[in-house]
Amino acid sequence: MATAIGELQGSAGTLEQPSLPKLHPFTKMSRDTSNRSPWNSPFSWGIVLPSGRRQESIEGVLIGCAVGESLARFQSLVQREGLRVDAIESSLGTLRPAHRTDGLIITIQSLLLSQAVPELFRKRLANRLAWYQRSLWFSFPSGFRLGLGRRNRALRAYAGNDPLIRAVALSVLMQGHHEGVLRWIQKSTSITHQDKWIAHACYLLAAAVQCAQFHRTQHAIPTSQLLSDLKQACPSPEITDRIEVLEQGFERGESTRTISQLLGYTEGWLDNLVDNALLGIYTYVRHSESFSAGVEDLLSIPGELHGVLAIYGSLSAIHLGIKGIPKPLRTQLSLYPYSAAWVQQYVDRCLDWPHGTEDIQRTRSLPSHPVGQILRNLSRASR
């Protein structure tokens, strides 16, 4: 590692734990847009899951992302009053997700329209993201700022353009069909980001999704082994140094908040894609059997957590199934303009994708409800 782990020290039967190294936030490191290094997936996307587990994963990636992203608004309440997730369930109101869940749905639609061709998928995705950003002009004040001009690149990148969430969706929907999933993820990522490290973070997250999908199947992988597998697969030393800190922290039972500080975020979490992926994966490994415990651990961290919560929510719900999400959180969720019937259509349509000649010749997608999207944007507060 660039920052060495201290040696264990002790005397006369006592053993003092060394302090873990503190790193800099990944945002402080220079960008690398050079040719991508080879990345070897630790798991196979060719493995066909039992239909029950596949259905749970397809439901979980959408519902988990939406619930996780929605819960970010309770961050200050949890920190101020020390409340647990079950204590806020009675006063939730309607849970409304935001841009990351929208981006996940756009990815699903684009995949169904792709005719199983990566280049066509990229074209469909780029077109739908462009429409989505134009539809945001009808929201206020975020849409007004988005429409001001080219200068506000941060907001433009934020509007449905999280490549991590797209990688999660692709890993789930293409499991059992394509060993070339990484190529599809690269196509998706390159629309909005050219940074090699961000591409690697997307690949890491896609592999973590596989671990979650394999749970309760004959291919199950111990979550405690996941960090080690990901470290061996990733060719980027800058990222593997950070994964090693996660490994050491997991062995010591460190909280997610402590890990965030060790990654360099002592003043609060920043919405950085590489570290969002790493913290989301760490929270999943630490709390793989309890959705609520992971959410509570994350909500104790100050800063911008929408991205990390969306990632963790997806991983947890894929692993546990949506029944692992407390029922009040599920019943209060609104995906407007998409109904419960639309969600069932989504599950049925994706369960055995691709469907052969129908996908190749006359693909059926899901209703997009463009008018409903505009109405949603009008009513949505800026996030």
Tab-separated table of C-alpha atoms in Angstrom, residues 242-380:
chain	number	residue	atom	x	y	z
A	242	ARG	CA	-8.382	1.768	-0.707
A	243	ILE	CA	-9.911	-1.715	-0.792
A	244	GLU	CA	-7.122	-2.879	1.509
A	245	VAL	CA	-8.192	-0.241	4.030
A	246	LEU	CA	-11.745	-1.616	3.773
A	247	GLU	CA	-10.458	-5.146	4.377
A	248	GLN	CA	-8.522	-4.091	7.459
A	249	GLY	CA	-11.479	-2.134	8.762
A	250	PHE	CA	-13.865	-5.048	8.236
A	251	GLU	CA	-11.584	-7.385	10.163
A	252	ARG	CA	-11.622	-4.923	13.053
A	253	GLY	CA	-15.377	-4.409	12.898
A	254	GLU	CA	-15.135	-0.711	12.051
A	255	SER	CA	-18.339	1.222	11.420
A	256	THR	CA	-19.148	2.683	8.040
A	257	ARG	CA	-18.604	6.155	9.484
A	258	THR	CA	-15.091	5.237	10.622
A	259	ILE	CA	-14.332	3.857	7.165
A	260	SER	CA	-15.532	7.094	5.575
A	261	GLN	CA	-13.040	9.003	7.722
A	262	LEU	CA	-10.227	6.596	6.865
A	263	LEU	CA	-10.961	7.213	3.200
A	264	GLY	CA	-10.283	10.897	3.879
A	265	TYR	CA	-13.774	12.334	4.473
A	266	THR	CA	-13.250	13.759	7.934
A	267	GLU	CA	-15.458	16.810	7.283
A	268	GLY	CA	-18.354	14.923	5.720
A	269	TRP	CA	-18.986	12.671	2.735
A	270	LEU	CA	-18.569	14.031	-0.782
A	271	ASP	CA	-20.521	12.647	-3.727
A	272	ASN	CA	-17.510	11.011	-5.396
A	273	LEU	CA	-18.192	8.073	-7.696
A	274	VAL	CA	-15.187	5.890	-6.886
A	275	ASP	CA	-15.581	6.207	-3.138
A	276	ASN	CA	-19.385	5.952	-3.381
A	277	ALA	CA	-18.876	2.484	-4.875
A	278	LEU	CA	-16.351	1.474	-2.222
A	279	LEU	CA	-18.395	2.706	0.745
A	280	GLY	CA	-21.581	1.153	-0.644
A	281	ILE	CA	-19.814	-2.200	-1.058
A	282	TYR	CA	-18.282	-1.987	2.429
A	283	THR	CA	-21.688	-1.287	3.982
A	284	TYR	CA	-23.147	-4.255	2.127
A	285	VAL	CA	-20.363	-6.566	3.330
A	286	ARG	CA	-20.758	-5.330	6.915
A	287	HIS	CA	-24.578	-5.435	6.969
A	288	SER	CA	-25.480	-8.013	4.331
A	289	GLU	CA	-28.224	-9.546	6.490
A	290	SER	CA	-29.930	-6.347	7.678
A	291	PHE	CA	-31.140	-3.598	5.382
A	292	SER	CA	-32.034	-1.311	8.307
A	293	ALA	CA	-28.670	-1.706	10.049
A	294	GLY	CA	-26.804	-0.664	6.915
A	295	VAL	CA	-29.052	2.353	6.364
A	296	GLU	CA	-28.613	3.466	9.978
A	297	ASP	CA	-24.841	3.087	9.719
A	298	LEU	CA	-24.760	5.228	6.571
A	299	LEU	CA	-27.145	7.889	7.876
A	300	SER	CA	-24.750	8.534	10.777
A	301	ILE	CA	-22.283	10.057	8.273
A	302	PRO	CA	-22.569	13.780	7.519
A	303	GLY	CA	-22.472	14.877	3.900
A	304	GLU	CA	-24.073	13.933	0.561
A	305	LEU	CA	-25.270	10.325	0.776
A	306	HIS	CA	-27.889	9.921	-1.977
A	307	GLY	CA	-25.470	7.983	-4.191
A	308	VAL	CA	-24.123	5.655	-1.493
A	309	LEU	CA	-27.592	4.910	-0.112
A	310	ALA	CA	-28.873	4.056	-3.601
A	311	ILE	CA	-25.961	1.646	-4.096
A	312	TYR	CA	-26.323	-0.006	-0.708
A	313	GLY	CA	-30.103	-0.227	-1.048
A	314	SER	CA	-29.755	-2.063	-4.362
A	315	LEU	CA	-27.104	-4.487	-3.086
A	316	SER	CA	-29.034	-5.252	0.085
A	317	ALA	CA	-32.379	-5.756	-1.664
A	318	ILE	CA	-30.776	-7.988	-4.303
A	319	HIS	CA	-29.171	-10.048	-1.540
A	320	LEU	CA	-32.221	-10.310	0.736
A	321	GLY	CA	-35.058	-9.806	-1.735
A	322	ILE	CA	-37.433	-6.882	-1.306
A	323	LYS	CA	-38.973	-8.595	1.727
A	324	GLY	CA	-35.712	-7.749	3.484
A	325	ILE	CA	-36.738	-4.074	3.276
A	326	PRO	CA	-39.080	-3.140	6.164
A	327	LYS	CA	-42.671	-3.192	4.911
A	328	PRO	CA	-43.451	0.469	5.809
A	329	LEU	CA	-40.574	1.588	3.594
A	330	ARG	CA	-41.919	-0.434	0.676
A	331	THR	CA	-45.545	0.592	1.059
A	332	GLN	CA	-44.697	4.300	1.309
A	333	LEU	CA	-42.542	4.276	-1.826
A	334	SER	CA	-43.823	6.168	-4.862
A	335	LEU	CA	-42.265	5.616	-8.277
A	336	TYR	CA	-44.675	8.000	-10.017
A	337	PRO	CA	-45.393	8.059	-12.929
A	338	TYR	CA	-44.693	4.315	-12.789
A	339	SER	CA	-47.344	2.169	-11.061
A	340	ALA	CA	-47.152	-1.183	-9.286
A	341	ALA	CA	-48.482	-2.749	-12.494
A	342	TRP	CA	-45.590	-1.143	-14.412
A	343	VAL	CA	-43.111	-2.638	-11.925
A	344	GLN	CA	-44.646	-6.079	-12.466
A	345	GLN	CA	-44.365	-5.577	-16.232
A	346	TYR	CA	-40.716	-4.670	-15.728
A	347	VAL	CA	-40.064	-7.864	-13.766
A	348	ASP	CA	-41.890	-10.057	-16.287
A	349	ARG	CA	-40.207	-8.404	-19.279
A	350	CYS	CA	-36.693	-8.683	-17.841
A	351	LEU	CA	-36.976	-12.115	-16.222
A	352	ASP	CA	-35.748	-14.014	-19.274
A	353	TRP	CA	-34.158	-11.208	-21.297
A	354	PRO	CA	-33.248	-11.496	-24.116
A	355	HIS	CA	-36.311	-13.289	-25.472
A	356	GLY	CA	-34.775	-14.370	-28.777
A	357	THR	CA	-36.130	-13.159	-32.109
A	358	GLU	CA	-38.694	-10.866	-30.472
A	359	ASP	CA	-35.888	-8.819	-28.920
A	360	ILE	CA	-33.870	-8.850	-32.108
A	361	GLN	CA	-36.694	-7.932	-34.522
A	362	ARG	CA	-39.506	-6.143	-32.695
A	363	THR	CA	-38.483	-5.363	-29.149
A	364	ARG	CA	-41.226	-4.311	-26.765
A	365	SER	CA	-40.155	-1.767	-24.207
A	366	LEU	CA	-42.055	-0.503	-21.170
A	367	PRO	CA	-44.281	2.610	-21.213
A	368	SER	CA	-42.198	5.734	-20.532
A	369	HIS	CA	-45.013	8.128	-19.486
A	370	PRO	CA	-43.242	11.320	-20.684
A	371	VAL	CA	-46.089	13.592	-19.524
A	372	GLY	CA	-45.967	11.977	-16.107
A	373	GLN	CA	-42.204	12.541	-16.008
A	374	ILE	CA	-42.712	16.262	-16.610
A	375	LEU	CA	-45.412	16.445	-13.913
A	376	ARG	CA	-43.092	14.619	-11.517
A	377	ASN	CA	-40.296	17.079	-12.211
A	378	LEU	CA	-42.647	19.991	-11.574
A	379	SER	CA	-43.515	18.617	-8.154
A	380	ARG	CA	-40.079	17.381	-7.146
